[in-house]
Short mmCIF file of C-alpha atoms in Angstrom, two decimals:
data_model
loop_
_atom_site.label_atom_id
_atom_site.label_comp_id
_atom_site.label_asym_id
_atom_site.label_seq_id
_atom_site.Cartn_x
_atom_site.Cartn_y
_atom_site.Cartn_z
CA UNK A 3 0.00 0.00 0.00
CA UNK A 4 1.85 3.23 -1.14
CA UNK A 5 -1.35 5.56 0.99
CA UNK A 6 -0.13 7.80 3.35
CA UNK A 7 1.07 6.40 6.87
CA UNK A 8 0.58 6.87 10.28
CA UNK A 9 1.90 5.92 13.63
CA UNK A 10 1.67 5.06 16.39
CA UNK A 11 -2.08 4.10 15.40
CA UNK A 12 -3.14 4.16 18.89
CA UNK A 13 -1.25 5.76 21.63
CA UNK A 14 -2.20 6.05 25.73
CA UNK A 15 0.11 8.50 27.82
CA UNK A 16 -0.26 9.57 31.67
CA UNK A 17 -0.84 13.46 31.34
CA UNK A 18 2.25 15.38 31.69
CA UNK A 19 3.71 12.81 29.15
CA UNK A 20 5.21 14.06 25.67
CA UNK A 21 4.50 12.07 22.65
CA UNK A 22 5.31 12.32 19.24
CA UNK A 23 3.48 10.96 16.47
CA UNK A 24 4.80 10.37 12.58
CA UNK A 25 3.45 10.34 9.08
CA UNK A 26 4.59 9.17 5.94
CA UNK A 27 2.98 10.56 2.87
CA UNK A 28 2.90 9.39 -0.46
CA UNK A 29 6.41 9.56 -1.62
CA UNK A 30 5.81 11.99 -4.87
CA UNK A 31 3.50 14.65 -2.71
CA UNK A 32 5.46 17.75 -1.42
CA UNK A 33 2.15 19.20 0.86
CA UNK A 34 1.74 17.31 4.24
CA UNK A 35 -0.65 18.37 6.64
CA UNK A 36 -1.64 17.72 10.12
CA UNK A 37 -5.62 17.76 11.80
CA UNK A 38 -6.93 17.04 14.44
CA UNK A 39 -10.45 15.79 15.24
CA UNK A 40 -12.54 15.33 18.19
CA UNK A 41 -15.06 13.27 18.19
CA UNK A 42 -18.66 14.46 16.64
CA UNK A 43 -16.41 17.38 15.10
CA UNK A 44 -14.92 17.47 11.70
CA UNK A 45 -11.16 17.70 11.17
CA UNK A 46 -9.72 20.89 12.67
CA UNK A 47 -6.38 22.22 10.87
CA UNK A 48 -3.11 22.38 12.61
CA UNK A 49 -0.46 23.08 10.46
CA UNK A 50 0.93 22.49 6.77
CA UNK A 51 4.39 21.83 5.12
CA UNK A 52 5.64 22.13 1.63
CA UNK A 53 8.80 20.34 0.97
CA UNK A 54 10.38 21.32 4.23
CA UNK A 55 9.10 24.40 4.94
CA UNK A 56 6.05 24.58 7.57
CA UNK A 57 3.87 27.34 5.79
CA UNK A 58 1.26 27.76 8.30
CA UNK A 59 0.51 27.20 11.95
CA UNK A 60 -3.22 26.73 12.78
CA UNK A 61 -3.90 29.34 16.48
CA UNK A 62 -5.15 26.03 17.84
CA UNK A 63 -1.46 24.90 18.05
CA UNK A 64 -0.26 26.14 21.46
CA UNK A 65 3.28 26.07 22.60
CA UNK A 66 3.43 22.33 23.38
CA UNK A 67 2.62 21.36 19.73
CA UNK A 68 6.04 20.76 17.24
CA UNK A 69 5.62 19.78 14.21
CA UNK A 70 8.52 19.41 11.58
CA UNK A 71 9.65 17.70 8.40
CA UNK A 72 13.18 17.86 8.00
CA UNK A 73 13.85 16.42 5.03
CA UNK A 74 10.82 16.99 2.86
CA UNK A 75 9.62 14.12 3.35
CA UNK A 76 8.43 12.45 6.43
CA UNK A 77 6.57 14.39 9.23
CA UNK A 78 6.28 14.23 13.34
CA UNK A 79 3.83 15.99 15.50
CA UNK A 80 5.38 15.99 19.07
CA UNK A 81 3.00 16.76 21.68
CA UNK A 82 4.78 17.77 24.94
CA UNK A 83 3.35 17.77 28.51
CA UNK A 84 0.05 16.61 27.39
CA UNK A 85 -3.35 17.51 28.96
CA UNK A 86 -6.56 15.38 29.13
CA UNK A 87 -7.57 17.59 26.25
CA UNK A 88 -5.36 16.80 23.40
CA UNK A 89 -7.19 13.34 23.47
CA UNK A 90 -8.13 13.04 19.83
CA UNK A 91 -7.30 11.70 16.67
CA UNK A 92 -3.95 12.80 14.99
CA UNK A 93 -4.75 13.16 10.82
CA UNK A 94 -2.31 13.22 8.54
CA UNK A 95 -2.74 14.28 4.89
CA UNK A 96 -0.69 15.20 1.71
CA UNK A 97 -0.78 16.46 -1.49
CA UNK A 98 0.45 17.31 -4.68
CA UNK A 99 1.28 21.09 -5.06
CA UNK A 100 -1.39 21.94 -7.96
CA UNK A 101 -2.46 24.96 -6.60
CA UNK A 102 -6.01 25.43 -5.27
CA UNK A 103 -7.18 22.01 -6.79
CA UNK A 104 -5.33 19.29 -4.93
CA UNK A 105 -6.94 16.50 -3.56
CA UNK A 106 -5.68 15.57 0.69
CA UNK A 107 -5.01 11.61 0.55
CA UNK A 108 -5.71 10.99 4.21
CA UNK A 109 -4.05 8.20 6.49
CA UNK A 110 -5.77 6.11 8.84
CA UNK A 111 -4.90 8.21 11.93
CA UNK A 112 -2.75 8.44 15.48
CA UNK A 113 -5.44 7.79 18.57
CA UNK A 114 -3.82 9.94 21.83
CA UNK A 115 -5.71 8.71 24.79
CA UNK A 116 -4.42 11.35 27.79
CA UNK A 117 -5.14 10.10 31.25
CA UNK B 250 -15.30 33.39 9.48
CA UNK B 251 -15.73 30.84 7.66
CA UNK B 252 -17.71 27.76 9.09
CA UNK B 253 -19.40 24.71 6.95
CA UNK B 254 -22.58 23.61 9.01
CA UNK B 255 -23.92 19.86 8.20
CA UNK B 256 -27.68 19.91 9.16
CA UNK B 257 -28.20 16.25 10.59
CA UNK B 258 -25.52 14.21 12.57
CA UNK B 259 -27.42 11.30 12.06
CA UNK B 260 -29.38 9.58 9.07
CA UNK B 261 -30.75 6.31 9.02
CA UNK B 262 -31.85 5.01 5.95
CA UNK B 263 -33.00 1.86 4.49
CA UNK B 264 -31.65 0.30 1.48
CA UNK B 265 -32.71 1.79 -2.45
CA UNK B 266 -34.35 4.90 -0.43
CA UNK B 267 -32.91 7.87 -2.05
CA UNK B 268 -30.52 10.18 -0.27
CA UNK B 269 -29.69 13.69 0.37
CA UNK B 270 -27.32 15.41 2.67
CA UNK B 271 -27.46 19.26 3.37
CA UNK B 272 -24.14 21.38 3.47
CA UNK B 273 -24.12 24.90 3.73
CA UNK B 274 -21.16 27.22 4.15
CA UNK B 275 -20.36 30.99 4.94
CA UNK B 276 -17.86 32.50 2.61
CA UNK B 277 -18.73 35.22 -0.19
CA UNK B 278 -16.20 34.55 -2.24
CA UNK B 279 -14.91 31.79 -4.44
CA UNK B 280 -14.76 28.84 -2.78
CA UNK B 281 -13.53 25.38 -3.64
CA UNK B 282 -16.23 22.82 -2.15
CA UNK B 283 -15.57 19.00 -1.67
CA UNK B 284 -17.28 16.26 0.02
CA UNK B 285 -15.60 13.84 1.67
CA UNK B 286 -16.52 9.95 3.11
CA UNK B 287 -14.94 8.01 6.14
CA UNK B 288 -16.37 4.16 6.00
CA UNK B 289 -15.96 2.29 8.96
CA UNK B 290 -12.25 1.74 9.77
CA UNK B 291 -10.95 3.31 7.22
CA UNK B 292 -9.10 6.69 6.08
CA UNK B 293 -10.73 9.93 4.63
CA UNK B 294 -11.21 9.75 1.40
CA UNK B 295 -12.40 12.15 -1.59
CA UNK B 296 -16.40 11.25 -2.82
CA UNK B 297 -16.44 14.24 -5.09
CA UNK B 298 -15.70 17.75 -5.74
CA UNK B 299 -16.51 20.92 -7.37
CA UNK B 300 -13.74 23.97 -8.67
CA UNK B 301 -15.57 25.35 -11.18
CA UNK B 302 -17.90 24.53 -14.67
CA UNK B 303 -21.13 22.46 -14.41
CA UNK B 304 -22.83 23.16 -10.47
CA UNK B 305 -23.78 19.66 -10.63
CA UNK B 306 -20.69 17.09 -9.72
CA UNK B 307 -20.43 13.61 -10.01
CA UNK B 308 -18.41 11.46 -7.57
CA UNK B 309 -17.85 8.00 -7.02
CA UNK B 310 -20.20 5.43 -6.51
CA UNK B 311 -22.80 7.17 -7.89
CA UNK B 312 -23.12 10.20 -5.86
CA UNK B 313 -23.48 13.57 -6.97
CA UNK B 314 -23.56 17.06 -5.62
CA UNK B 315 -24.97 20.45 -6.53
CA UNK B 316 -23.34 23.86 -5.79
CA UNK B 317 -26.16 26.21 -5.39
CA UNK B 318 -24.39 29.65 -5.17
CA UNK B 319 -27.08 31.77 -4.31
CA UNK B 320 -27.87 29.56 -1.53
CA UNK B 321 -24.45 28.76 -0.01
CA UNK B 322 -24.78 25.29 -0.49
CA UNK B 323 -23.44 21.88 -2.16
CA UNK B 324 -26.10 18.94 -1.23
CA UNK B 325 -25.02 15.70 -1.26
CA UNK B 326 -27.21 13.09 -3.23
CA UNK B 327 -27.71 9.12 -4.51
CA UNK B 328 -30.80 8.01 -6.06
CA UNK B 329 -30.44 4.80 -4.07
CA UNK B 330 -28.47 3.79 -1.27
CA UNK B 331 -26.89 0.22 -0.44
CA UNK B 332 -26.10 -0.85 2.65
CA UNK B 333 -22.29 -0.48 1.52
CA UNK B 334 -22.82 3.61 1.71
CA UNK B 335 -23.06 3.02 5.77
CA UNK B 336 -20.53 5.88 6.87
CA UNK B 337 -19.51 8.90 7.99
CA UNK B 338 -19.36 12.21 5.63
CA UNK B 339 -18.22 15.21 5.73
CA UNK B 340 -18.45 18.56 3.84
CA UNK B 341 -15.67 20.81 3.45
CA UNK B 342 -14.80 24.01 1.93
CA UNK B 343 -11.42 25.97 0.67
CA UNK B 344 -11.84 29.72 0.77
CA UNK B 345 -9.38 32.45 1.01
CA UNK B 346 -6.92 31.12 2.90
CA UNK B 347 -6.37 27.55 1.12
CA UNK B 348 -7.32 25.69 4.29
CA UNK B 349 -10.43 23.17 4.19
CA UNK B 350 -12.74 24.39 6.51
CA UNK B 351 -14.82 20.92 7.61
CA UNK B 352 -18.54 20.18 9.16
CA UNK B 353 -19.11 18.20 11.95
CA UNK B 354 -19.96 15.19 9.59
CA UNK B 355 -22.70 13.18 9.09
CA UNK B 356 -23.10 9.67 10.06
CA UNK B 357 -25.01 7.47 7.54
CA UNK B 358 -26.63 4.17 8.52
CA UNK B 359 -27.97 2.14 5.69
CA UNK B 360 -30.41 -0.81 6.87
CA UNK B 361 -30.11 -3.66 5.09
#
């Protein structure tokens, strides 16, 4: 399967714990992009790459979100001294750049369960 | 701001009845309008989408859509539904700032 990949797929941490999450996207797309959604809520944007470069951050990520993607090509989200309320679902998409018109390919998801 | 707003949470359905799915966004200008589905277990993936051209789209598996500009909204439609359709769906819009701006989702259960 060549999709976009993500993991952990499920991941429980004590609060105060960081964790850090990666994606893989499909090898030829140079957009990655990170959501986050809660459940009965649609996917809420975090923050974007191109190549290397994070373009924009999303107000909803506070100090103890990281993301980065140092080569271009895969991604991590680290999450440090996490709260009950980061418990969500981690997306991970990417794209071609075509301007306005490119479709997200979506991977399956990271799970953060905060105690 | 912009917001997408998905009118039921819920639908239950049972098989061949004919379906529709309300979307309606706030955002004046262009906007780039896409529905995507979530079936059980599985990823987010692209049902159909609309840029420009013809208002009425056609997606996969026989769904369609129709962007209705002077009513903000891009309904989401099949003729008749299988039990396979059983999933979650969500509306989303690009505006200004390139950023898909989701709804809530709806969740579709098809009786067989």
């Amino acid at each position: 399967d060549t999709g976009v990949s993500q993991n952990p797929r499920h991941k429980i941490t004590k609060r105060g714990q960081n964790v850090t999450f990666r994606c893989d996207p499909i090898s030829e797309h140079n957009r990655l992009y990170w959501y986050r959604q809660t459940l009965g809520q649609g996917p809420e944007f975090l923050t974007y790459f191109q190549n290397e470069a994070q373009l924009e951050k999303s107000r909803l990520l506070s100090d103890r979100f990281s993301a980065e993607r140092p080569k271009g090509s895969f991604s991590t989200l680290e999450i440090q001294r996490t709260e009950q309320g980061d418990s969500a679902m981690y997306l991970c998409a990417s794209s071609l750049n075509s301007g306005n018109t490119g479709e997200l390919f979506f991977g399956e998801g990271s799970r953060l369960t905060v105690l | 701001a912009q917001s997408v707003s998905q009118h039921n949470h819920h639908v239950i359905l049972s098989e061949a009845a004919s379906l529709e799915l309300g979307c309606n966004y706030s955002y004046g200008g262009t906007v780039n309008l896409f529905w995507y589905v979530q079936y059980p277990g599985q990823h987010l993936q692209l049902l159909l989408k609309y840029f420009s051209g013809d208002p009425l789209v056609k997606g996969i598996k026989g769904f369609e859509a129709e962007f209705i500009k002077s009513k903000f909204s891009f309904n989401l439609r099949k003729p008749s539904v299988q039990w396979s359709d059983t999933a979650e769906y969500f509306c989303a819009v690009r505006g200004s700032n390139y950023q898909l701006i989701w709804g809530a989702g709806t969740k579709l259960i098809i009786k067989p």
